Coordinates of C-alpha atoms and ligand atoms in Angstrom, one line a residue:
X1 CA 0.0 0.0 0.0
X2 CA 1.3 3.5 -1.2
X3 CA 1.2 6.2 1.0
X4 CA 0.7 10.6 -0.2
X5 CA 0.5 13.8 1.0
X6 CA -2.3 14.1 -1.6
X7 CA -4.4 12.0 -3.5
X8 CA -6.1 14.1 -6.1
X9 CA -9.2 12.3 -7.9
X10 CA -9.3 13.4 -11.6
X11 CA -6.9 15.4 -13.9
X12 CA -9.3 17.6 -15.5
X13 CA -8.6 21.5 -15.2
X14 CA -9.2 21.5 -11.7
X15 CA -7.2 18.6 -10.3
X16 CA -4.3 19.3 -13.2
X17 CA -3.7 22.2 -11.0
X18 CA -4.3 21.2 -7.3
X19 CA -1.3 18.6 -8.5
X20 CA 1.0 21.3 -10.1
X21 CA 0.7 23.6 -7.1
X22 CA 0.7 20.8 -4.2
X23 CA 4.2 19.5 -6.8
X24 CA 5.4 22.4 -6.8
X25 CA 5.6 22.8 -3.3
X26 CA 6.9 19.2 -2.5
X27 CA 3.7 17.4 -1.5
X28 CA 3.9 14.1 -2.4
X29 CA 1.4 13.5 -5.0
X30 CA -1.0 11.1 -6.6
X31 CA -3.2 12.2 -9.5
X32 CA -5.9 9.1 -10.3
X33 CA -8.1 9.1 -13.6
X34 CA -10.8 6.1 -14.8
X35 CA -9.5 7.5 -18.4
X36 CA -7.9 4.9 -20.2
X37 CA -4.1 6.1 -19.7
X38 CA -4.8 9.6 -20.0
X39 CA -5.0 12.7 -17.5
X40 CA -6.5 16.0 -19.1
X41 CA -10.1 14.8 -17.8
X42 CA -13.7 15.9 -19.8
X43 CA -11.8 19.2 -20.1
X44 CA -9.0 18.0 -22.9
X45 CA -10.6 14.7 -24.3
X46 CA -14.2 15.4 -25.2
X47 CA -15.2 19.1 -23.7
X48 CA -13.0 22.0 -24.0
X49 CA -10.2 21.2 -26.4
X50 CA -12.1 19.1 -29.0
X51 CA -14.8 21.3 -29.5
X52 CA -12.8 24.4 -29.5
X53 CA -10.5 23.1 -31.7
X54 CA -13.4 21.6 -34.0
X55 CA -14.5 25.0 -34.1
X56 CA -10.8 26.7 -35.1
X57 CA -10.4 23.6 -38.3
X58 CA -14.2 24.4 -39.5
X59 CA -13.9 28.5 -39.7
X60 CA -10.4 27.8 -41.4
X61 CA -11.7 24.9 -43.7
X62 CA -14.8 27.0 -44.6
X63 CA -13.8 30.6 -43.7
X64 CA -17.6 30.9 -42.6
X65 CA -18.4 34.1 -41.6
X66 CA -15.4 36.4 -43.6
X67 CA -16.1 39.1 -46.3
X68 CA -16.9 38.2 -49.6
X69 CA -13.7 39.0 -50.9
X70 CA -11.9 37.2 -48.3
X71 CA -14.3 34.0 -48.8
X72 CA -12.5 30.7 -48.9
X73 CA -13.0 29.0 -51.8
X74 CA -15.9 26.1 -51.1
X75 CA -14.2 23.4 -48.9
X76 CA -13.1 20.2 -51.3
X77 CA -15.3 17.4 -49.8
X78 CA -12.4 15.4 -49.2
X79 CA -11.5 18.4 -46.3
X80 CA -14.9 17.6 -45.3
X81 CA -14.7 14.4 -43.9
X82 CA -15.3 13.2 -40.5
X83 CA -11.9 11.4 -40.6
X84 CA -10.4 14.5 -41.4
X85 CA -12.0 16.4 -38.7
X86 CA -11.6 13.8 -36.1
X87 CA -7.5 13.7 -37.5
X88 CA -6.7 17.3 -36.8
X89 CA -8.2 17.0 -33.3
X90 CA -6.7 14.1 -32.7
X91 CA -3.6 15.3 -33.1
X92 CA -4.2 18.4 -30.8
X93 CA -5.4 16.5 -28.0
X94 CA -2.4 14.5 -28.7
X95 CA -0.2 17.5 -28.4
X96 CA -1.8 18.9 -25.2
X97 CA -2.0 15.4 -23.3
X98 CA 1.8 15.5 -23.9
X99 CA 2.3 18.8 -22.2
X100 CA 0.3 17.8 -19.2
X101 CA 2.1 14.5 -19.1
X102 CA 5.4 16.5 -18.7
X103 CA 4.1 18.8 -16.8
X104 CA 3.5 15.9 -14.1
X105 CA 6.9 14.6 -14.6
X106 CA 8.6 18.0 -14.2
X107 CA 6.6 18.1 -10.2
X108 CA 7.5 14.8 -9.4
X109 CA 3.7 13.6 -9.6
X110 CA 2.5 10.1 -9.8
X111 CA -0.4 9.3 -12.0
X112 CA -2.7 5.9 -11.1
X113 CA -5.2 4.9 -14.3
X114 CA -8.2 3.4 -12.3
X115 CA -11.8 4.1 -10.9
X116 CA -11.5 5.2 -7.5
X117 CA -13.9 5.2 -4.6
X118 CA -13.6 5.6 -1.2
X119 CA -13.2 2.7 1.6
X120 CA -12.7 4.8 4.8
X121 CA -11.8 8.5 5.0
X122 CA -8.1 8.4 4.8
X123 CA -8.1 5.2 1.7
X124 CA -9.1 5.0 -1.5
X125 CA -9.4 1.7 -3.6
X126 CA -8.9 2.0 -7.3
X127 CA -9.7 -0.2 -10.0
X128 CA -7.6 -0.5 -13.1
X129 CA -10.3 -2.6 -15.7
X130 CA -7.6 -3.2 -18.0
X131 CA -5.1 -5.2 -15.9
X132 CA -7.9 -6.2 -13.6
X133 CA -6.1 -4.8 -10.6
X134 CA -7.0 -3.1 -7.3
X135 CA -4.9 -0.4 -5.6
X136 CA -5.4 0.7 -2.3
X137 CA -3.9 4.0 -1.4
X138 CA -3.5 5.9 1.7
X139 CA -3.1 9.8 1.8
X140 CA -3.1 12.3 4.5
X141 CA -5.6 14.6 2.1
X142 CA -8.2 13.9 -1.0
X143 CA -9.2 16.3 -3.4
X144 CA -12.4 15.1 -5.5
X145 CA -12.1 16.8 -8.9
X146 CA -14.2 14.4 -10.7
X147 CA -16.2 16.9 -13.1
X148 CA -19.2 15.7 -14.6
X149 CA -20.9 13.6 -17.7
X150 CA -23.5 14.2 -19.8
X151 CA -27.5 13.8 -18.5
X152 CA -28.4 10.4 -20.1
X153 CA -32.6 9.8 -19.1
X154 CA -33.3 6.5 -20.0
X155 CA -36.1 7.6 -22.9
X156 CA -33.5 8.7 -25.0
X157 CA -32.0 5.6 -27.4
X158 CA -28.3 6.9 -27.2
X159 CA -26.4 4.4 -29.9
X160 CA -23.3 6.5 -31.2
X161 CA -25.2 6.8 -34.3
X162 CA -28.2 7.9 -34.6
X163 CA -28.6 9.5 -31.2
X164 CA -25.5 11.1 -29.4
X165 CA -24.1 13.2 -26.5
X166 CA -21.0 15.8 -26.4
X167 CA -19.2 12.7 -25.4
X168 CA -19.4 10.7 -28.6
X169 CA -20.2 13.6 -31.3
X170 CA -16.5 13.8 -32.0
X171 CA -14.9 10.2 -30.4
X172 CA -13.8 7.3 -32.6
X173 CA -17.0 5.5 -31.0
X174 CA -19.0 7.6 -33.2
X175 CA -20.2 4.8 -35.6
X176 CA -21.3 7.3 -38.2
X177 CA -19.2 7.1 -41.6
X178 CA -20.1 10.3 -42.8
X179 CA -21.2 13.8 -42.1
X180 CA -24.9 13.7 -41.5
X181 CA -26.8 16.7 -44.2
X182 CA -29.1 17.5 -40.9
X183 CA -29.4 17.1 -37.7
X184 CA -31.5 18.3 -34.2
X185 CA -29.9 19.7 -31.4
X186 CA -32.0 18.7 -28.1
X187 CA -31.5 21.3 -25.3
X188 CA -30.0 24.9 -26.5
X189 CA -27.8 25.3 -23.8
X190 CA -23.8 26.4 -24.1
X191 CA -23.2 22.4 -25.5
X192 CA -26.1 22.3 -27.7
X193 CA -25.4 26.0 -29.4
X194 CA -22.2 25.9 -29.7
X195 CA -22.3 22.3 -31.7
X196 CA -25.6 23.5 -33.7
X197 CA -24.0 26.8 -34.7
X198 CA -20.7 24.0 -36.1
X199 CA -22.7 22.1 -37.8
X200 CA -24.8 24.8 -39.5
X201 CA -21.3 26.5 -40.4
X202 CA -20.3 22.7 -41.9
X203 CA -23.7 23.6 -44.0
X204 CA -25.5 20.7 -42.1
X205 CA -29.4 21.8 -41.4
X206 CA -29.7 22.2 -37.9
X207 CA -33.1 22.2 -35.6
X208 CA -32.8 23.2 -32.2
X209 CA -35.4 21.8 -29.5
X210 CA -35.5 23.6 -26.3
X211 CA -38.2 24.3 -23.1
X212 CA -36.6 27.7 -23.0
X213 CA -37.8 30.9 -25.2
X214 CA -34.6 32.9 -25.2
X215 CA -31.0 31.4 -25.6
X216 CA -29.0 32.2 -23.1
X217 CA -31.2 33.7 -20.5
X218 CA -28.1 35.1 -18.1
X219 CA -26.5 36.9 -21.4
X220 CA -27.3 40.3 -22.0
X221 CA -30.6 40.8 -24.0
X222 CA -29.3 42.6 -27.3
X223 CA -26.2 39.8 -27.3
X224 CA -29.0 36.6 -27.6
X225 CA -31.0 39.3 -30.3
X226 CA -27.6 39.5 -32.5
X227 CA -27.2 35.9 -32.4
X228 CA -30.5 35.2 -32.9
X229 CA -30.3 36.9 -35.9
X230 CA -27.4 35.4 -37.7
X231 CA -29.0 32.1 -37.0
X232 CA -31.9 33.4 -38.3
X233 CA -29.6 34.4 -41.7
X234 CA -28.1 30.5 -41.3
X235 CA -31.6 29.1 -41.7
X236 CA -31.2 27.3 -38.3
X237 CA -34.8 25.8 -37.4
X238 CA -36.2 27.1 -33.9
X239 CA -38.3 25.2 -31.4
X240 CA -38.4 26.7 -28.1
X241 CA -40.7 27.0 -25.4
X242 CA -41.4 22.6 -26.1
X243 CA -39.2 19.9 -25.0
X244 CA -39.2 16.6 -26.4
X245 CA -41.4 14.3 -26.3
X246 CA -40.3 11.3 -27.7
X247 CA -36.6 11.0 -29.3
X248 CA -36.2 7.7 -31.7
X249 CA -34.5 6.2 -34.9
X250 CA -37.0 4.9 -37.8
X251 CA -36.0 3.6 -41.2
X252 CA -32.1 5.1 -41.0
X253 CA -33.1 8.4 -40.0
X254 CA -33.6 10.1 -36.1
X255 CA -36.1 11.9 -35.4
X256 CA -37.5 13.9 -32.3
X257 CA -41.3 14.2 -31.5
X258 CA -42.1 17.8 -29.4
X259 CA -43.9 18.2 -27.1
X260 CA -46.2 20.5 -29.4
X261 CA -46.4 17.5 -31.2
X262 CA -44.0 18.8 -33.9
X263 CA -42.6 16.2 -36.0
X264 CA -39.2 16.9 -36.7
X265 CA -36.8 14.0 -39.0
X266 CA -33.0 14.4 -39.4
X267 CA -30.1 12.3 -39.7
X268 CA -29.2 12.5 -36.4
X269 CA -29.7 13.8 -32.9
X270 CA -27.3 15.5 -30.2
X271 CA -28.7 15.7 -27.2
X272 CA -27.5 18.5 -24.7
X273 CA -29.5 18.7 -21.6
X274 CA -27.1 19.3 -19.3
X275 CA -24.3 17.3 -17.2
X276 CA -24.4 15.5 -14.1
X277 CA -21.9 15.4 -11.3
X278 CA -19.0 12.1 -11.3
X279 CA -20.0 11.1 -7.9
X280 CA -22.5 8.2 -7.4
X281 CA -20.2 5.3 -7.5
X282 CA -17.3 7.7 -4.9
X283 CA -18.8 6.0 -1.5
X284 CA -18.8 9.7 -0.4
X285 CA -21.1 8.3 2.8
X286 CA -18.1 6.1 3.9
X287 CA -16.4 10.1 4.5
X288 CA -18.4 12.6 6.0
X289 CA -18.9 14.7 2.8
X290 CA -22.1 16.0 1.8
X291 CA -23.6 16.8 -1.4
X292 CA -26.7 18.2 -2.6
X293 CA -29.9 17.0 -3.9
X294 CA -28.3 16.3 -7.4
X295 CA -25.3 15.2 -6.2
X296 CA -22.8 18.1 -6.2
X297 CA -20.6 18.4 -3.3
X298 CA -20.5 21.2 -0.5
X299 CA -17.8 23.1 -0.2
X300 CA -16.5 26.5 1.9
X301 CA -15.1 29.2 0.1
X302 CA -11.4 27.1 0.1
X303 CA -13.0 24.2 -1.7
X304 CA -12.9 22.3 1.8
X305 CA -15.9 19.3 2.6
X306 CA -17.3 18.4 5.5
X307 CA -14.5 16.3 5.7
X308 CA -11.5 18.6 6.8
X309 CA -8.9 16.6 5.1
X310 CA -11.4 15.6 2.1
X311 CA -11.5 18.7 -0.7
X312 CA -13.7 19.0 -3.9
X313 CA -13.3 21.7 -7.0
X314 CA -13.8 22.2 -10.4
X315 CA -17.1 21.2 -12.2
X316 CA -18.2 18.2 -9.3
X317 CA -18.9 21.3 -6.9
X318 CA -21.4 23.0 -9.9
X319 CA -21.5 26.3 -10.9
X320 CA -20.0 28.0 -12.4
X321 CA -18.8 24.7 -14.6
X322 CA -16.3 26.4 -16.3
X323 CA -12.2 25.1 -17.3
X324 CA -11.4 28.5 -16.9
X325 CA -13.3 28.5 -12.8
X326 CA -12.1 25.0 -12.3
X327 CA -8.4 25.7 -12.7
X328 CA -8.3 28.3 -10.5
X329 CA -10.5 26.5 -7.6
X330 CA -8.0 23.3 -8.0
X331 CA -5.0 26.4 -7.0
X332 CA -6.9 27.6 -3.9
X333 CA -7.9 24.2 -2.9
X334 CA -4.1 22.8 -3.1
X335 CA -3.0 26.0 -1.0
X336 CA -6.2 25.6 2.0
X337 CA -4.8 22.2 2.3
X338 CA -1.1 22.9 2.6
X339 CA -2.1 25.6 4.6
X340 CA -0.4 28.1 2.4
X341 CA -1.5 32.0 2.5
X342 CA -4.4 32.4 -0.8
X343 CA -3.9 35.6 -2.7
X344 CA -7.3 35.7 -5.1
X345 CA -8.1 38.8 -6.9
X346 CA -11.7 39.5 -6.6
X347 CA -13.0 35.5 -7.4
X348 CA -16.7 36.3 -8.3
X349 CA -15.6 38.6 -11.0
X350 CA -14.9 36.5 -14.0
X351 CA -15.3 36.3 -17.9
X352 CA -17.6 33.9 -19.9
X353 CA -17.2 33.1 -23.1
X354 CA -19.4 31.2 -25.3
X355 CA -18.2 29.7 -28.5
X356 CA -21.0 30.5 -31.1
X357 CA -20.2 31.2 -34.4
X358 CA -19.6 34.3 -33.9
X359 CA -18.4 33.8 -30.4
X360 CA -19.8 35.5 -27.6
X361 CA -17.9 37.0 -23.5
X362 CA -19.9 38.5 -21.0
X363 CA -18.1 40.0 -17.9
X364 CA -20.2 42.6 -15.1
X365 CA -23.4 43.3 -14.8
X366 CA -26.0 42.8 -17.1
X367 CA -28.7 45.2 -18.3
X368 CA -31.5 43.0 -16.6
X369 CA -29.3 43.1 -13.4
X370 CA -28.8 46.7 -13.3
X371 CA -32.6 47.2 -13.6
X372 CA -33.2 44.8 -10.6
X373 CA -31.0 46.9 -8.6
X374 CA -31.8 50.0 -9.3
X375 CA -28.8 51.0 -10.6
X376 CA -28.8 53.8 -12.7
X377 CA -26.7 53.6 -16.0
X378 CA -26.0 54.6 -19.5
X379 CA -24.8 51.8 -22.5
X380 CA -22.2 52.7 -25.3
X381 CA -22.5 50.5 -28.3
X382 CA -19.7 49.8 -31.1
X383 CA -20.4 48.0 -33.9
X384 CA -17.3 45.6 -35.6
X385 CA -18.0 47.3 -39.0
X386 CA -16.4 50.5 -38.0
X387 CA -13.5 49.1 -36.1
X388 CA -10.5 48.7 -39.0
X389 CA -9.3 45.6 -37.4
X390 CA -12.4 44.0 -38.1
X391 CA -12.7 45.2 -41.8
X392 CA -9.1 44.0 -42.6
X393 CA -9.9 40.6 -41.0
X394 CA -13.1 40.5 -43.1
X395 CA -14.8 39.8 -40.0
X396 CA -17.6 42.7 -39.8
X397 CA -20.5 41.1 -37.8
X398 CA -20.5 42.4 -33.8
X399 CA -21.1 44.7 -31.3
X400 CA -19.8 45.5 -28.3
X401 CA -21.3 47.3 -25.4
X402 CA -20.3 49.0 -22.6
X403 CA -22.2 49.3 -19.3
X404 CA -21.6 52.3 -17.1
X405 CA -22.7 53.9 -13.8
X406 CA -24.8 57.5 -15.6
X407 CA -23.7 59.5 -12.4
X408 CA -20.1 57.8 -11.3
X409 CA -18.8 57.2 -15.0
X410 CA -17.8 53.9 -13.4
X411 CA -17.9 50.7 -15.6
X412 CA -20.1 48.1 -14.8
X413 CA -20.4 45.5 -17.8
X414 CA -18.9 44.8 -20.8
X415 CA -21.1 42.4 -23.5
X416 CA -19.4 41.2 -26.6
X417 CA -20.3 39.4 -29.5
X418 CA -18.3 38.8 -32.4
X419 CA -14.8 37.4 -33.8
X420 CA -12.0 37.5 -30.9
X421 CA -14.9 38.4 -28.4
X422 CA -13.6 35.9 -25.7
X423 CA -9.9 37.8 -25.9
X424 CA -11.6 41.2 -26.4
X425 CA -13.5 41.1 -23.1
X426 CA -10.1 40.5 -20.8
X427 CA -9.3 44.3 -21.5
X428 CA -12.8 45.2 -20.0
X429 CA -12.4 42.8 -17.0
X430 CA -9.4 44.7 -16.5
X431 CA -11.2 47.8 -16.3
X432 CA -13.7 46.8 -14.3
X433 CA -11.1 45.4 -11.9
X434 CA -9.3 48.4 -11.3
X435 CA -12.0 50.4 -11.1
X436 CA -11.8 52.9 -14.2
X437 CA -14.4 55.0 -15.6
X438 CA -15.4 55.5 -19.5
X439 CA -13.8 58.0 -19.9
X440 CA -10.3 55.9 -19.4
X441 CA -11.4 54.7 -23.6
X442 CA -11.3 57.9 -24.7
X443 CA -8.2 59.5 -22.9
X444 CA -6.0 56.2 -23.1
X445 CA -3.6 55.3 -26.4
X446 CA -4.1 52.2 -27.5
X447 CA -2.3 50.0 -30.6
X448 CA -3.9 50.5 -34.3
X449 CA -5.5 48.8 -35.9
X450 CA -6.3 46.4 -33.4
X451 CA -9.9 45.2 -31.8
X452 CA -9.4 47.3 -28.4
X453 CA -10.1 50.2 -30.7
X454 CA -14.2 49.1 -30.2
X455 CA -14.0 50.1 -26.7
X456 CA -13.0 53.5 -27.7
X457 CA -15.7 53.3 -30.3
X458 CA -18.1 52.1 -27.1
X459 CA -17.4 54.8 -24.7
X460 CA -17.9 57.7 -27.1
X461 CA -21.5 56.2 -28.2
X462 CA -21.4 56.4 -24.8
X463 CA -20.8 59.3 -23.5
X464 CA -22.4 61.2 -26.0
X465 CA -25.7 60.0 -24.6
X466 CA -24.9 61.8 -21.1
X467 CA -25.7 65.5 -20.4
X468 CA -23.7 65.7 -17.3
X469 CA -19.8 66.4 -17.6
X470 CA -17.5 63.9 -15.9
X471 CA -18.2 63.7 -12.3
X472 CA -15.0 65.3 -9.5
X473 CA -14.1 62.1 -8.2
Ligands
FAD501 C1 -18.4 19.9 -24.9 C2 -17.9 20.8 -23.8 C3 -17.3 22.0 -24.1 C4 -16.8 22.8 -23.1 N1 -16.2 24.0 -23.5 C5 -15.7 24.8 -22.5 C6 -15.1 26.1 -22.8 O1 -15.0 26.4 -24.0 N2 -14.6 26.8 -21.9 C7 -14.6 26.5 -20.5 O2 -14.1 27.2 -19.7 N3 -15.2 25.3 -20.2 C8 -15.8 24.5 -21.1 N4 -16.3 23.3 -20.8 C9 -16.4 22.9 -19.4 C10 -15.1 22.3 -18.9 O3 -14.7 21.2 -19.7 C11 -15.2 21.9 -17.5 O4 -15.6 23.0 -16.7 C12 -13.9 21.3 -16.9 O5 -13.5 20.2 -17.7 C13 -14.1 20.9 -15.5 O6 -12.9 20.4 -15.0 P1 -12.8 19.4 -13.8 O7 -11.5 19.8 -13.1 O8 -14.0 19.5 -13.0 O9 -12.6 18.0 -14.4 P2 -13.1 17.3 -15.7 O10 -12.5 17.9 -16.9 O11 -14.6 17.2 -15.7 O12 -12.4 15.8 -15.5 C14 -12.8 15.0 -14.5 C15 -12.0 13.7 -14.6 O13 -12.2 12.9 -13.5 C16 -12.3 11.5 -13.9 N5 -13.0 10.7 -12.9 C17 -14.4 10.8 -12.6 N6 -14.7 10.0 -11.6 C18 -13.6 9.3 -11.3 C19 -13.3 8.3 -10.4 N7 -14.2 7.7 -9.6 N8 -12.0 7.8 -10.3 C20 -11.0 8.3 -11.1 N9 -11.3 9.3 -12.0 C21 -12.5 9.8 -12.1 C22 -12.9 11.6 -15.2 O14 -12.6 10.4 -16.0 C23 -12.3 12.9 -15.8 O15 -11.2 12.6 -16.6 C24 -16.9 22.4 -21.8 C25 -17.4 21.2 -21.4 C26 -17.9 20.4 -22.4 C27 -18.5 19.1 -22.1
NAD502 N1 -17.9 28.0 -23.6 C1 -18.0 27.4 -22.4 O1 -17.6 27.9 -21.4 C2 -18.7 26.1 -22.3 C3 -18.9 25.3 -23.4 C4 -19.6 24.1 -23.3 C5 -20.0 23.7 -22.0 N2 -19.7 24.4 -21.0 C6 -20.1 24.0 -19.6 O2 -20.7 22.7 -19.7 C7 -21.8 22.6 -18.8 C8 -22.9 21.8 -19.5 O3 -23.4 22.4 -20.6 P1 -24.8 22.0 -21.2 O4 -25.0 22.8 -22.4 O5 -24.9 20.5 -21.3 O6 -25.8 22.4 -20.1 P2 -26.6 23.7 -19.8 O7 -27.2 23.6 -18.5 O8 -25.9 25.0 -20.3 O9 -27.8 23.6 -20.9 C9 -28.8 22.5 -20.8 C10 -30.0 22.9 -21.7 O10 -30.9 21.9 -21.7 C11 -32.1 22.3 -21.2 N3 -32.6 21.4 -20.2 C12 -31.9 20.9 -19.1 N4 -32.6 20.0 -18.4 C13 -33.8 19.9 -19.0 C14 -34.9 19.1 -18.8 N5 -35.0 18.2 -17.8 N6 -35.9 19.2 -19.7 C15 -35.8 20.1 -20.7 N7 -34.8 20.8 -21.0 C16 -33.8 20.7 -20.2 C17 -31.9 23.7 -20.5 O11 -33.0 24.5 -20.8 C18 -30.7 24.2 -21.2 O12 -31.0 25.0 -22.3 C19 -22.3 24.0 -18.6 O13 -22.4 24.2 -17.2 C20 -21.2 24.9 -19.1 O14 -20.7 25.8 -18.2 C21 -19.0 25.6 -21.1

């Protein structure tokens, strides 16, 4: 029996790195993953990197969304192939799970490939299928970083397919030979748009099923309105306010039945309502940590259980479900359990991005927010078509909008849509760190031609609106 510092359950964002920073600092360390020989969790084999890089290889194969004159010529079929897709993916998963791999090396960190659960509070037992072995390992701390997997009810004939999750849409177990010419999304959320909005750039026909009647209902208003449009202009078919009713496969073709009895057929279905936390087969009542009704685990502000010497992070804890959170919860929780001092700049200010085509970052306060609280502010709007960047890159279609106190000048939101958006939004988190006021876009110099030039567009909209000069303080 092995004996750690740490035992760290799951190398997705979040446990990746708890690991590097408990390394780093000489803990000895175990990182354990049920992933057949690979650490990089949901996060780098069938969440964040494929679909992001699935997104980068279809806007360069099909240059959807540039000018006219910068239009790529129409993608040979042979681009178009799923084996082709699935290659170039491949090979940056490939490239990243390398990193990682070193990355462990470099801290001294022992990896375990096995399911683990829990047999008393200080011992876990873990279960390697492949060489039918059982470990039993003893540590002084746990940290569960287990993340999540896709909501499977048991109405919905899932067969790798016809009918698919996010895990299979883009896995060698996808049994499908070929692109399918249409397919229906089942629940809009960030998984289902993002994939629709690929597919329908891939020039698939896309119908998307959801109970709700906005898209993103915590995105600011005239954001969902822009993107509602352009899907509108991609011909992507719209069923909200209805869920399904029945999902099934008839005559070599999917099809999903509404619950407004709409009878929708396509070649196949993804469906994308929502994840579920990894913890059911943990034995978390053999340790004294709670969870919640569905099964997310309790934490404090340092990621700590119930159990003191038990932690939890990243997506198994719920919102807000994000790589970019989980990574940052995995560094607190490996300094609360070394007892190390925590330096964290503000930690419920932080970006979203969502990667539509065209992508879409939110950071601050929205409209609707500001309204609830009585807050009382003026928006400044620029539009990507007057921003030179945008024009040289031939990518013309956004906005972005600046949020601001009316009476303090102070900023309060910043709402992109459009090409770059995830990277254009840092420089307004940065402003809304630190405090500044509108006014900072118009007296500041910043690089030209580049996209930051949109806030400066922004804040003058902006401004002009106001009758008041700039307030003393
Ligand atoms: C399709 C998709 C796209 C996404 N895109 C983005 C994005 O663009 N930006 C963003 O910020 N976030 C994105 N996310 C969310 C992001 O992937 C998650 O927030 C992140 O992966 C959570 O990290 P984590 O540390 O909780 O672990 P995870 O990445 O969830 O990994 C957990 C690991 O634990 C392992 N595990 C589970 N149970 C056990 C056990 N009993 N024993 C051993 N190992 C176990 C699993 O095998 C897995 O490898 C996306 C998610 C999906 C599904
Ligand atoms: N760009 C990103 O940051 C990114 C990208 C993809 C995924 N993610 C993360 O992955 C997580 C999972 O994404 P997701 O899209 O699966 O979940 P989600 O919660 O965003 O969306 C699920 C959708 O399904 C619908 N739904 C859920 N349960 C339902 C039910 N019982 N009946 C009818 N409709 C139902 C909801 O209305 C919602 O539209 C998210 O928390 C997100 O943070 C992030």
């Amino acid at each position: 029996m092995q004996k750690y510092h740490v035992c760290i359950i799951g190398s997705g964002p979040s446990g990746e790195r708890c690991a590097i920073e408990c390394g780093t600092n000489g803990f000895k360390t175990l990182v354990v993953d049920k992933r057949e020989r690979k650490v990089g969790g949901v996060s780098l084999h069938v969440g964040t990197i494929p679909s992001k890089t699935l997104r980068e290889v279809i806007l360069d194969i099909t240059g959807f969304g540039l000018s006219f004159y910068l239009q790529k010529k129409k993608p040979e079929p042979k681009e178009l192939t799923l084996e082709n897709l699935y290659k170039k993916v491949g090979a940056i998963i490939n490239c990243e799970q390398d990193v990682l791999e070193a990355r462990f090396r470099s801290k001294n960190i022992d990896v375990l490939y096995g399911e683990a659960r829990f047999v008393d509070k200080n011992t876990v037992e873990i279960f390697n299928s492949e060489r039918n072995t059982t470990y039993t390992i003893k540590a002084d701390k746990f940290v569960v970083a287990t993340g999540t997997e896709p909501r499977r009810p048991l109405d919905v004939p899932f067969d790798w397919e016809f009918v698919y999750d996010s895990d299979f849409i883009f896995s060698p177990k996808n049994k499908r030979e070929k692109l399918p010419e249409s397919m229906i999304v089942v629940g809009a959320g960030v998984i289902g748009m993002e994939y629709a909005l690929m597919f329908s750039a891939l020039g698939v026909n896309v119908s998307i099923v959801d109970r709700k009647n906005t898209i993103f209902p915590y995105i600011d208003n005239e954001i969902n309105r822009y993107l509602l449009d352009i899907m509108m202009s991609m011909n992507i078919n719209l069923y909200f306010n209805r869920n399904y009713k029945e999902i099934g496969v008839k005559e070599g073709k999917a099809y999903v039945v509404t619950t407004k009895e709409d009878k929708i057929e396509a070649d196949c279905v993804l469906f994308a309502q929502g994840r579920v936390p990894s913890t059911k087969n943990l034995n978390l009542e053999k340790t004294g940590v709670k969870t919640d009704q569905r099964g997310y685990i309790l934490t404090n502000e340092h990621y700590q259980t119930d159990n003191p010497n038990i932690f939890a992070c990243g997506d198994v804890i719920g919102y807000p479900s994000l790589a970019s959170t989980s990574y940052e919860q995995g560094r607190v929780a490996a300094r609360a359990l070394m007892g190390l001092p925590i330096h964290s700049h503000n930690p419920h200010l932080f970006p979203f991005a969502i990667y539509t085509i065209p992508e879409i970052a939110s950071v601050g306060k929205t409209e609707d927010e500001l309204i609830k609280e009585n807050i009382p502010y003026e928006k400044g709007i620029g539009y990507y078509h007057d921003v030179s960047k945008a024009i040289i890159k031939g990518r013309r279609n956004g906005m972005l909008k600046i949020l601001f106190n009316r009476e303090t000048w102070e900023i309060l939101g910043v709402h992109v849509i459009g090409d770059q958006a995830a990277e254009i939004v840092h420089i307004g988190q940065v402003a809304l760190e630190m405090g500044a006021k509108i006014d900072y876009f118009l007296n500041t110099v910043f690089n030209y031609p580049t996209w930051a030039e949109i806030y400066r567009i922004a804040a003058f909209n902006g401004i002009n609106k106001l009758t008041c000069d700039l307030p003393e303080n």
